[in-house]
CSV table of C-alpha atoms and ligand atoms in Angstrom, one decimal:
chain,number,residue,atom,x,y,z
Q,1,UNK,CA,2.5,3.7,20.7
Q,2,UNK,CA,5.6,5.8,19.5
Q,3,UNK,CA,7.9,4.4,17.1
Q,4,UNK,CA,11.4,5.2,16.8
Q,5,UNK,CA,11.2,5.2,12.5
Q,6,UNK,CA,7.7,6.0,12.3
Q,7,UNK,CA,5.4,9.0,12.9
Q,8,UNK,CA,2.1,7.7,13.1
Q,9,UNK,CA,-1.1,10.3,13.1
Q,10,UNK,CA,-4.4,9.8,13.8
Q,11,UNK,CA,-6.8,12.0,13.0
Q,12,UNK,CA,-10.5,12.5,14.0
Q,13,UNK,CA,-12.0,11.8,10.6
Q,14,UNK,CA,-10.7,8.3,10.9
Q,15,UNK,CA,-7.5,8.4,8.8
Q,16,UNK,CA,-4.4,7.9,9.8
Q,17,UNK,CA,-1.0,8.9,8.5
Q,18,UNK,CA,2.0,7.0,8.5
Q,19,UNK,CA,5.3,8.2,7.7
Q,20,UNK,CA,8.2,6.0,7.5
Q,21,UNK,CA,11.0,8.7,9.1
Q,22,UNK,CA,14.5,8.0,7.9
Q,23,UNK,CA,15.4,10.9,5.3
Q,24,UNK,CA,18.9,11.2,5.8
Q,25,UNK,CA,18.5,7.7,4.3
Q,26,UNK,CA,15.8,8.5,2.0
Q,27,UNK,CA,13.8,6.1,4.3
Q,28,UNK,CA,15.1,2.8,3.6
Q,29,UNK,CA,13.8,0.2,5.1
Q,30,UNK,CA,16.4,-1.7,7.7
Q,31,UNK,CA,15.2,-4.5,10.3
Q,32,UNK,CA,13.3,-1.5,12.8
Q,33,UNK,CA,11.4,-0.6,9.9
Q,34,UNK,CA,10.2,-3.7,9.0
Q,35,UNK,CA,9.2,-4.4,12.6
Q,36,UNK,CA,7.9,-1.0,13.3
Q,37,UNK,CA,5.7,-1.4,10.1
Q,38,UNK,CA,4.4,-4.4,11.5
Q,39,UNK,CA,3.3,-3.6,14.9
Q,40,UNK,CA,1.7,-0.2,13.3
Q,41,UNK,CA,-0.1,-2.1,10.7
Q,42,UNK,CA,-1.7,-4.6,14.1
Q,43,UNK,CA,-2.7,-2.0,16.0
Q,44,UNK,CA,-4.2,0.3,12.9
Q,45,UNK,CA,-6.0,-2.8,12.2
Q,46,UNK,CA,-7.4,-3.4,15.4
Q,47,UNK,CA,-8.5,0.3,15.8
Q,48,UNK,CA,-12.4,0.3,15.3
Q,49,UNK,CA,-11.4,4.3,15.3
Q,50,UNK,CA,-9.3,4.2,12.1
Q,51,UNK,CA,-11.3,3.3,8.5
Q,52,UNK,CA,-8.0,4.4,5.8
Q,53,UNK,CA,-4.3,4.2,6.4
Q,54,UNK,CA,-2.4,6.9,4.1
Q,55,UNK,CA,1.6,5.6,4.2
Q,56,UNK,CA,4.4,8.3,2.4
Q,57,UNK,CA,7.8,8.9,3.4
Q,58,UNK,CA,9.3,12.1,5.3
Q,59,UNK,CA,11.2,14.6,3.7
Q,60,UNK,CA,11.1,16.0,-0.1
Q,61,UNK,CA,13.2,13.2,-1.6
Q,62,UNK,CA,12.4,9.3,-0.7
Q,63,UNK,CA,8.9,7.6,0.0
Q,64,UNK,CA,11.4,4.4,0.8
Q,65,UNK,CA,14.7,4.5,-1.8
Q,66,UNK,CA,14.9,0.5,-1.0
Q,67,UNK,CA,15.8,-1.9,1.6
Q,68,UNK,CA,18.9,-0.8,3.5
Q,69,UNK,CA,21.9,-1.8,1.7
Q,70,UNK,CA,24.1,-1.5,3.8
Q,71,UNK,CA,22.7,-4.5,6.1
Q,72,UNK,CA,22.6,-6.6,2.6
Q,73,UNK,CA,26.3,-6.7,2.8
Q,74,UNK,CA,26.7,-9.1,4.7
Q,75,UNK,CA,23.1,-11.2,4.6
Q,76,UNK,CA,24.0,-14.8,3.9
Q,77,UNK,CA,22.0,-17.1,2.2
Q,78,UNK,CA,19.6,-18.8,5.5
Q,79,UNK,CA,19.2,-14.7,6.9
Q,80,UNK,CA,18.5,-13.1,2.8
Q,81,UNK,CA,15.8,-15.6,2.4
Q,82,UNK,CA,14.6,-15.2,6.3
Q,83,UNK,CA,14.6,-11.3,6.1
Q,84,UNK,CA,12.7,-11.7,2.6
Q,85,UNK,CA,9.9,-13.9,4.0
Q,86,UNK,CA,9.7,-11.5,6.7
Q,87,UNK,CA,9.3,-8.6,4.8
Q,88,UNK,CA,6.9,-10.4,2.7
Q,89,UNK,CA,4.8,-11.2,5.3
Q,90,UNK,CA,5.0,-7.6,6.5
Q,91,UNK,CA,3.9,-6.6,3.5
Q,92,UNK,CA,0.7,-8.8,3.0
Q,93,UNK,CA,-0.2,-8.3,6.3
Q,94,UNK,CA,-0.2,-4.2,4.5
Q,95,UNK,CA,-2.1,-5.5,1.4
Q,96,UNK,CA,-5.0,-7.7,3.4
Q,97,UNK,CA,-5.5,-5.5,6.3
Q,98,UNK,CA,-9.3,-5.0,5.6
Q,99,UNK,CA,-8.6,-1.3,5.5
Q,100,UNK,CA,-8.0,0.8,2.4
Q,101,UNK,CA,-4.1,2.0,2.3
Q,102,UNK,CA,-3.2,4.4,0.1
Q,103,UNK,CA,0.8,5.6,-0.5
Q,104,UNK,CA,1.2,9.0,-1.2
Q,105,UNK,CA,4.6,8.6,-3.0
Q,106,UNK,CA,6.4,11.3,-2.6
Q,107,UNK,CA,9.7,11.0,-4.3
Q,108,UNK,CA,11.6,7.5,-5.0
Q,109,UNK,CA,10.2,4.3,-4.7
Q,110,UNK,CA,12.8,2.1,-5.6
Q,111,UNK,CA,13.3,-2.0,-4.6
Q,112,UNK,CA,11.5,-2.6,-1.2
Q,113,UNK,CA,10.2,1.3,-1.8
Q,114,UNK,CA,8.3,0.6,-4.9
Q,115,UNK,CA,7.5,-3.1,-3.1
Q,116,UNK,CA,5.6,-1.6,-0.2
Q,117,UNK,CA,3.9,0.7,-2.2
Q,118,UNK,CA,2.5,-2.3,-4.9
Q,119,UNK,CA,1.0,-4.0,-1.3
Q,120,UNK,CA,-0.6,-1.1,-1.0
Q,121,UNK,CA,-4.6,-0.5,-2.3
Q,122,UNK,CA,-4.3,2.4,-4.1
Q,123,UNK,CA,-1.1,4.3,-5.3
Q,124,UNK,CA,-1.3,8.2,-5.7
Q,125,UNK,CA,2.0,9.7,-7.0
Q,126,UNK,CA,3.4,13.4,-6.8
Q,127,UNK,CA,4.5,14.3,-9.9
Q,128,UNK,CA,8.1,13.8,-9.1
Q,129,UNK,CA,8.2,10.8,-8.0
Q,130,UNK,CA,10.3,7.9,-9.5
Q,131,UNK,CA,9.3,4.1,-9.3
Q,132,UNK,CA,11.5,1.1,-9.9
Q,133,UNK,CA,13.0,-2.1,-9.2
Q,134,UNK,CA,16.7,-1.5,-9.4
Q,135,UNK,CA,18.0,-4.9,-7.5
Q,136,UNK,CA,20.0,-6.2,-10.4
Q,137,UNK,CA,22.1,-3.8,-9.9
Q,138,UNK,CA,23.2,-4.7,-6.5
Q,139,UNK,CA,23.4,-8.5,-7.9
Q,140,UNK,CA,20.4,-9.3,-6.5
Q,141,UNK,CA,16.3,-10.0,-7.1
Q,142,UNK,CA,13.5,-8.1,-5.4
Q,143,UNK,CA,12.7,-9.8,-2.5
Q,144,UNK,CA,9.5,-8.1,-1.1
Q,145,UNK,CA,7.4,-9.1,-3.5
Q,146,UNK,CA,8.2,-7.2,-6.2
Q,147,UNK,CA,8.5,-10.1,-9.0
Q,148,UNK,CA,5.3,-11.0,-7.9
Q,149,UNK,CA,2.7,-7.5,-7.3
Q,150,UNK,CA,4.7,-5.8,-10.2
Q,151,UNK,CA,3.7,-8.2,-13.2
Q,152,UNK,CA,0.0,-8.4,-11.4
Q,153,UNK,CA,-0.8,-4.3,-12.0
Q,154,UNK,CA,1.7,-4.2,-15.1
Q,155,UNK,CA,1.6,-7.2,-16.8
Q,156,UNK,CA,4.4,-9.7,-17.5
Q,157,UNK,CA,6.4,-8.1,-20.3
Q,158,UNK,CA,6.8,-4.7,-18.9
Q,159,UNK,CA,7.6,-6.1,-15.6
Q,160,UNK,CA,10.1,-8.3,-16.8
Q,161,UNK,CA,11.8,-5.0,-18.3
Q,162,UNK,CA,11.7,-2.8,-15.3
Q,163,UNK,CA,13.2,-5.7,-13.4
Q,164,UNK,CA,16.0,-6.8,-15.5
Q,165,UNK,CA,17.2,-3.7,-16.4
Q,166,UNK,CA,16.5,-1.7,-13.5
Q,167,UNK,CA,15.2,1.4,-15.4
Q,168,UNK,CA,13.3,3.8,-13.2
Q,169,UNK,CA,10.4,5.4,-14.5
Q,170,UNK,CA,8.7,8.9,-13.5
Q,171,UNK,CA,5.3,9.2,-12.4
Q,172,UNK,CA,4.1,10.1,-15.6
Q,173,UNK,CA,5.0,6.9,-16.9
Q,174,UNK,CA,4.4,4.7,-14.0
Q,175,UNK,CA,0.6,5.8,-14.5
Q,176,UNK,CA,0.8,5.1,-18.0
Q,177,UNK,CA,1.7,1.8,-17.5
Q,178,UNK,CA,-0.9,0.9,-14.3
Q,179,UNK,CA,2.0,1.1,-11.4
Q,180,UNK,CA,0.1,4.2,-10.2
Q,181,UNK,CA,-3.6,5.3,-10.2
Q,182,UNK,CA,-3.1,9.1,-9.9
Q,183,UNK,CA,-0.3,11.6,-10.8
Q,184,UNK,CA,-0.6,15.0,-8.5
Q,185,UNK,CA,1.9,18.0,-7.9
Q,186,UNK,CA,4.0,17.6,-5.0
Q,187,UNK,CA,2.3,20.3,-3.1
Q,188,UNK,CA,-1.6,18.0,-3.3
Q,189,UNK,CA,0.0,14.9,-2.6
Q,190,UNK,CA,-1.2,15.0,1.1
Q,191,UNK,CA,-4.6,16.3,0.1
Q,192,UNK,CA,-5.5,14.0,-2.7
Q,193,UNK,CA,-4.6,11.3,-0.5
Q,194,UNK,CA,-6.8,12.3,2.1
Q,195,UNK,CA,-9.8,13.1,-0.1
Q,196,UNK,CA,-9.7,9.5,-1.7
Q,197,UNK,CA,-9.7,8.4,1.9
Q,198,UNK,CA,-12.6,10.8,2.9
Q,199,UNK,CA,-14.3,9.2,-0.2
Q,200,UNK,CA,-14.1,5.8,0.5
Q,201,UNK,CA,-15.2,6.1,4.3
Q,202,UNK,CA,-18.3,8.3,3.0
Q,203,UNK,CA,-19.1,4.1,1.3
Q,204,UNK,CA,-20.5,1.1,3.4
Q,205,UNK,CA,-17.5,0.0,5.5
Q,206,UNK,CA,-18.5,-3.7,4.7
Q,207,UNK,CA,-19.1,-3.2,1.2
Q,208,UNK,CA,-15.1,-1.7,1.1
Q,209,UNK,CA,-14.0,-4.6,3.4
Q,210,UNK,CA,-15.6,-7.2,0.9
Q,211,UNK,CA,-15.0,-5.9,-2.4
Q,212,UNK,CA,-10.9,-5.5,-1.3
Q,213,UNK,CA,-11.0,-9.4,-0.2
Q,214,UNK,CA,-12.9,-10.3,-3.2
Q,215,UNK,CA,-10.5,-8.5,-5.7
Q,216,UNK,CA,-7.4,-9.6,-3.5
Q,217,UNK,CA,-8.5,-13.3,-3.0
Q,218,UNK,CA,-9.8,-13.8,-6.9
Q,219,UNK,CA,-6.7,-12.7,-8.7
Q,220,UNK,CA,-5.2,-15.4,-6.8
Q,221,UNK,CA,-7.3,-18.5,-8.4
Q,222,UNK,CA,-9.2,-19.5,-11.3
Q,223,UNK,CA,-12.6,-17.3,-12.7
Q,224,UNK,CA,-15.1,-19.5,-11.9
Q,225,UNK,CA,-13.5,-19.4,-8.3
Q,226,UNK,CA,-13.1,-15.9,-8.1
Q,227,UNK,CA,-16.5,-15.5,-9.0
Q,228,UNK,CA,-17.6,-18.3,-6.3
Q,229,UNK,CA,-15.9,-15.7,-4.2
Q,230,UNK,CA,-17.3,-12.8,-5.3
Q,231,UNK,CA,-21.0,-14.2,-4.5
Q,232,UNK,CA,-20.0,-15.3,-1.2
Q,233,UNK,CA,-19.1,-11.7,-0.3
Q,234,UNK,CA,-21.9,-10.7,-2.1
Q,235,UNK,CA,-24.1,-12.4,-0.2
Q,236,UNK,CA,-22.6,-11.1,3.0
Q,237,UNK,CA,-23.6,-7.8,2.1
Q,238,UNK,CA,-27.2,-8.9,2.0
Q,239,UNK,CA,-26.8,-9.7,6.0
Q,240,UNK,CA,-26.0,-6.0,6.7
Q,241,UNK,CA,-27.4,-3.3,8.0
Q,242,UNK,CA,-25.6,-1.3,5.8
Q,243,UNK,CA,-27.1,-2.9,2.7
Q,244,UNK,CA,-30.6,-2.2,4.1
Q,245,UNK,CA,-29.9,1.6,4.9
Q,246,UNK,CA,-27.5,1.9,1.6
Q,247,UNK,CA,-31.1,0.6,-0.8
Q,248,UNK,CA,-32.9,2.5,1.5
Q,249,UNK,CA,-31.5,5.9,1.4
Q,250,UNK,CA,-31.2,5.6,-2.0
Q,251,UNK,CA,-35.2,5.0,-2.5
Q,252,UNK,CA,-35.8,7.9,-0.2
Q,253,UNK,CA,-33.3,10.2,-2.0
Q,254,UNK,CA,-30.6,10.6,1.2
Q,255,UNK,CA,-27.3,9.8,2.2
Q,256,UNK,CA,-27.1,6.7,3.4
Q,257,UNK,CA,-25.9,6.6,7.2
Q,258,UNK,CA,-23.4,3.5,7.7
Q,259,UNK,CA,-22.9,2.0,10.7
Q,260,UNK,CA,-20.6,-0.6,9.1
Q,261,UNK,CA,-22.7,-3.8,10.7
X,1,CO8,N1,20.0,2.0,1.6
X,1,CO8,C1,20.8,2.7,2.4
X,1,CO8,N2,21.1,4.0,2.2
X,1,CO8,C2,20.6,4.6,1.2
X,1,CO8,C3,19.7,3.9,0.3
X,1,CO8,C4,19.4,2.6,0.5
X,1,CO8,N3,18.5,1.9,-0.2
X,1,CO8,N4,19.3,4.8,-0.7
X,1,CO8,C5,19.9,6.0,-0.4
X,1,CO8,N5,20.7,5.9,0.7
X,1,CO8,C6,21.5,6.9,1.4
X,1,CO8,C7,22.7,7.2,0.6
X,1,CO8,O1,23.8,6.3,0.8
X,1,CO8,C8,23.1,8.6,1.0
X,1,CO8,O2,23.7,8.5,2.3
X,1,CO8,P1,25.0,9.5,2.6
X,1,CO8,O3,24.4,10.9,2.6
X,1,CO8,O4,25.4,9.0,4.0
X,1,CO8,O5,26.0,9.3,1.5
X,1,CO8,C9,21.7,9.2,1.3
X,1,CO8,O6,20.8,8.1,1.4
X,1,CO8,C10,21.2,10.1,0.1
X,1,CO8,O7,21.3,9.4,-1.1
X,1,CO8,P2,22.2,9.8,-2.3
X,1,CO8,O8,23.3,10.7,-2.0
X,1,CO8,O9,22.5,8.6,-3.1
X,1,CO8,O10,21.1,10.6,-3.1
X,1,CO8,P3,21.0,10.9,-4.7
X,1,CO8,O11,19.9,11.9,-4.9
X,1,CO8,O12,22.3,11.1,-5.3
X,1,CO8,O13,20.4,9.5,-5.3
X,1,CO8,C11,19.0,7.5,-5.4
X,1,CO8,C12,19.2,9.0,-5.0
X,1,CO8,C13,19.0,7.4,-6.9
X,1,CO8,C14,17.7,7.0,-4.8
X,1,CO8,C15,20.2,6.7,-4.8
X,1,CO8,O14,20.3,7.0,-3.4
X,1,CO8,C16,20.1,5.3,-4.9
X,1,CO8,O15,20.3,4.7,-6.0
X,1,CO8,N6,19.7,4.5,-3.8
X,1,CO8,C17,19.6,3.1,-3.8
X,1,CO8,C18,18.4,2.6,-4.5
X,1,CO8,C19,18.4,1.1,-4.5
X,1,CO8,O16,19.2,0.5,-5.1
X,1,CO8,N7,17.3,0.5,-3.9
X,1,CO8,C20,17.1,-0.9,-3.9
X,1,CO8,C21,17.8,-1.5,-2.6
X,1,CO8,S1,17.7,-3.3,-2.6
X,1,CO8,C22,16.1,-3.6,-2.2
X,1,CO8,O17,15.3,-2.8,-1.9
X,1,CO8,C23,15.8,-5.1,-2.0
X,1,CO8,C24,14.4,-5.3,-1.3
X,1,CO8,C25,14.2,-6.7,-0.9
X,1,CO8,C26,15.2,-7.2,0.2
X,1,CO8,C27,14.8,-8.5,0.8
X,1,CO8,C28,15.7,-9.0,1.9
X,1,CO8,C29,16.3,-8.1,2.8
């Protein structure tokens, strides 16, 4: 499908690329986006030909520099909370897909830009990227999640002071502090990215799709749950193929050939 905001690639060794396409505007994300985003995220999901997503931003500058504030102007109260809950649901649709997706962050990620990329799995950063949540200076609150996802990976106090003051932070930092998992020089970005992806899809595909719901679904309730969870899923595993040829190969000494049943 083409996309008037989005370039979406496909590759043969079952990653696929996403860039959100809007760098005059350092990508920020306006109603198309949102809905663009959505149907790509569907359709990636449905594609039995596509294991990892990688989502960045085009151009040297912006992974996504925010929402698009120049249709906030005018958002009244019924449409803000309406557009929120539709970005949110945008977003978790991103963060339980049953695929891996990694943002390569390639410059800001700022308000809905550093939202998108906390649904994401895994965050890898280029070195000059800057992360933040700088709402409160419009007046407003993050409304894509970011109150939410940001004190989950940094923990309540930090949070609290990247929200309420609106500080950015570089890349440096941000991995200090959790936000990102990997710092890399602008010029790797791409290639990191796809070598985590490579990584994961050399794993059993069921084992990945499991351990994401498990880690997902248990920060969401109590231990004991999370662990009633966890050997759910585990015992899943034990009805695969996979499993069998994962124990297997190992015994035998050989890579293990997945077929992801
Ligand atoms: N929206 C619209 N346009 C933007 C945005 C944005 N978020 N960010 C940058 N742009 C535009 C600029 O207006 C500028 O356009 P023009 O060339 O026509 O003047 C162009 O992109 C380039 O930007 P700058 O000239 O400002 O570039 P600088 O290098 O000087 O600065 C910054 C880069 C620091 C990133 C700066 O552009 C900036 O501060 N941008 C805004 C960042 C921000 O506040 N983001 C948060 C937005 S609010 C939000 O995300 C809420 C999410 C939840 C919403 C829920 C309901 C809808």
């Amino acid at each position: 499908m083409a996309y008037e905001t989005l370039i979406v690639e496909k590759r043969e060794d079952r990653i696929a690329v996403v860039t959100i396409n809007r760098p005059k505007v350092l990508n920020a994300l306006n109603a198309t986006v949102i809905d663009e985003l959505e149907k790509c995220f569907k359709e990636l999901q449905a594609d039995p030909d596509v294991g990892v997503v990688i989502l960045t931003g085009a151009g040297e500058k912006a992974f996504v520099a925010g929402a698009d504030i120049t249709g906030l102007v005018e958002l009244d109260p019924l449409d803000g909370k309406r557009f929120a809950e539709k970005g949110q649901a945008v977003f978790n649709l991103i963060e339980n897909l049953g695929k891996p997706v990694i943002a390569a962050i390639n410059g800001y990620a700022l308000g809905g830009g550093c939202e998108l990329a906390m649904a994401c799995t895994i965050r890898i950063a280029s070195e000059k990227a800057k992360l933040g949540q700088p709402e409160v200076n419009l007046g407003i609150i993050p409304g894509y999640g970011g109150t939410q996802r940001l004190p989950r990976l940094v923990g309540k106090g930090r949070a609290m002071e990247l929200i309420l003051t609106g500080r950015m932070v570089d890349a440096q930092e941000a991995y200090q502090m959790g936000l990102v998992n990997k710092v890399v020089p602008p010029d790797k970005l791409l290639d990191e990215a796809i070598e985590m992806a490579k990584t994961i899809l050399s794993k059993g595909p069921l084992a990945v799709k499991f351990a994401m719901e498990a880690v997902n679904r248990g920060l969401e309730v109590s231990l004991e749950d999370g662990l009633k969870i966890e050997a759910d899923l585990f015992g899943m595993c034990c009805a695969t193929e996979d499993k069998v040829e994962g124990t297997k190969a190992f015994l035998e000494k050989r890579k293990p050939n997945f077929q992801g049943k």
